Every structure is written in C-alpha cells, then in structure tokens.
C-alpha cells in the first residue's frame, strides 16, 4: 500500500529554526494526502521522533484531517525543551 501522507516539498531542517513562527512557516504545505481512502474512518497515528514546537505534527495532522479519519493520535519519542518550560505546555 502506498503511504497516504507524503512530503510535497523539501523543507529546511527544523533544528536550524529557533522560533515557533519560523518552524510553522517552514512546514506550511509541506505534506499532502495521497490516499484519502486509506485514512477515511480509520484511527491514524502520526509518529514524530523529536517534538520541539509541534509544527511538523500540526502540519501533518491538518492534511490527514482532510481524509476524514475517525480519530487522530500522535506518538512522540522525545520532547525537546530548549526554553526550559519543563513540559508544562505541550
């Protein structure tokens, strides 16, 4: 089966972008939904290796939503905390 979520364009690495706004702009329209039928009515789990601002997950989740899944979840392996929020606001 083909992957339902695909990267549409190469983006600058997020590690070099230090503001939430720059990270959001970098991920704008970065993903596309190639297979709506593959997600319609299903529980979709998005996986991110390291989350800092959540820009990548939000961008991917917006695209997945277009396919009408019954539920969306995210699995994050690590959370970066460069501003010392101590994970109070995720």
Short mmCIF file of C-alpha atoms in Angstrom, two decimals:
data_model
loop_
_atom_site.label_atom_id
_atom_site.label_comp_id
_atom_site.label_asym_id
_atom_site.label_seq_id
_atom_site.Cartn_x
_atom_site.Cartn_y
_atom_site.Cartn_z
CA UNK A 1 0.00 0.00 0.00
CA UNK A 2 1.19 3.48 -0.84
CA UNK A 3 1.75 5.88 2.07
CA UNK A 4 -1.33 8.10 2.48
CA UNK A 5 0.70 11.08 3.76
CA UNK A 6 3.55 12.27 1.55
CA UNK A 7 6.06 15.08 1.71
CA UNK A 8 5.35 17.51 -1.11
CA UNK A 9 8.46 19.61 -0.85
CA UNK A 10 11.88 19.57 0.73
CA UNK A 11 11.97 21.72 3.86
CA UNK A 12 14.82 23.28 5.78
CA UNK A 13 15.75 21.25 8.85
CA UNK A 14 13.73 22.41 11.84
CA UNK A 15 16.79 22.26 14.12
CA UNK A 16 18.16 25.42 12.49
CA UNK A 17 14.95 27.38 13.07
CA UNK A 18 14.67 28.75 16.56
CA UNK A 19 11.24 30.39 16.61
CA UNK A 20 7.82 28.79 16.53
CA UNK A 21 6.73 31.12 13.71
CA UNK A 22 9.70 30.18 11.52
CA UNK A 23 9.10 26.48 12.14
CA UNK A 24 5.40 26.82 11.28
CA UNK A 25 6.21 28.71 8.07
CA UNK A 26 8.79 26.09 7.12
CA UNK A 27 6.22 23.29 7.40
CA UNK A 28 3.39 25.13 5.65
CA UNK A 29 2.09 22.98 2.79
CA UNK A 30 4.96 20.50 3.27
CA UNK A 31 2.66 17.45 3.30
CA UNK A 32 -0.09 16.17 1.08
CA UNK A 33 -2.66 13.44 1.39
CA UNK A 34 -2.08 10.94 -1.41
CA UNK A 35 -4.64 8.40 -0.33
CA UNK A 36 -7.79 9.71 1.32
CA UNK A 37 -9.44 6.31 1.21
CA UNK A 38 -6.54 4.90 3.21
CA UNK A 39 -7.40 7.10 6.22
CA UNK A 40 -11.18 7.57 5.92
CA UNK A 41 -12.88 6.16 9.01
CA UNK A 42 -9.61 4.88 10.49
CA UNK A 43 -7.58 5.73 13.56
CA UNK A 44 -4.45 7.44 12.24
CA UNK A 45 -1.30 7.62 14.37
CA UNK A 46 1.33 10.19 13.42
CA UNK A 47 4.85 9.45 14.69
CA UNK A 48 7.48 12.12 15.35
CA UNK A 49 10.97 11.37 16.61
CA UNK A 50 11.55 14.68 18.42
CA UNK A 51 8.92 17.35 19.06
CA UNK A 52 10.02 20.88 19.87
CA UNK A 53 7.18 23.22 18.87
CA UNK A 54 4.82 20.67 17.31
CA UNK A 55 4.92 22.41 13.90
CA UNK A 56 5.60 19.21 11.97
CA UNK A 57 2.85 17.28 13.74
CA UNK A 58 0.33 20.09 13.26
CA UNK A 59 1.13 20.33 9.57
CA UNK A 60 0.78 16.57 9.07
CA UNK A 61 -2.40 16.39 11.18
CA UNK A 62 -4.07 19.16 9.14
CA UNK A 63 -3.50 17.15 5.97
CA UNK A 64 -4.65 13.86 7.49
CA UNK A 65 -7.85 15.54 8.70
CA UNK A 66 -8.82 16.14 5.05
CA UNK A 67 -9.19 12.38 4.64
CA UNK A 68 -11.87 12.14 7.38
CA UNK A 69 -10.25 9.71 9.79
CA UNK A 70 -12.38 8.74 12.77
CA UNK A 71 -9.52 9.63 15.11
CA UNK A 72 -6.02 11.13 15.02
CA UNK A 73 -3.30 10.49 17.57
CA UNK A 74 0.38 11.34 17.84
CA UNK A 75 3.26 9.31 19.19
CA UNK A 76 6.31 11.36 20.12
CA UNK A 77 9.53 9.62 21.10
CA UNK A 78 11.22 12.65 22.67
CA UNK A 79 10.32 16.24 23.52
CA UNK A 80 12.94 18.98 23.27
CA UNK A 81 12.66 21.72 25.86
CA UNK A 82 15.07 24.45 24.70
CA UNK A 83 13.32 27.24 26.61
CA UNK A 84 13.08 25.38 29.91
CA UNK A 85 9.29 25.07 30.05
CA UNK A 86 9.77 21.70 31.75
CA UNK A 87 6.98 20.22 29.61
CA UNK A 88 4.25 22.37 31.18
CA UNK A 89 2.85 23.36 27.79
CA UNK A 90 2.90 20.83 25.00
#
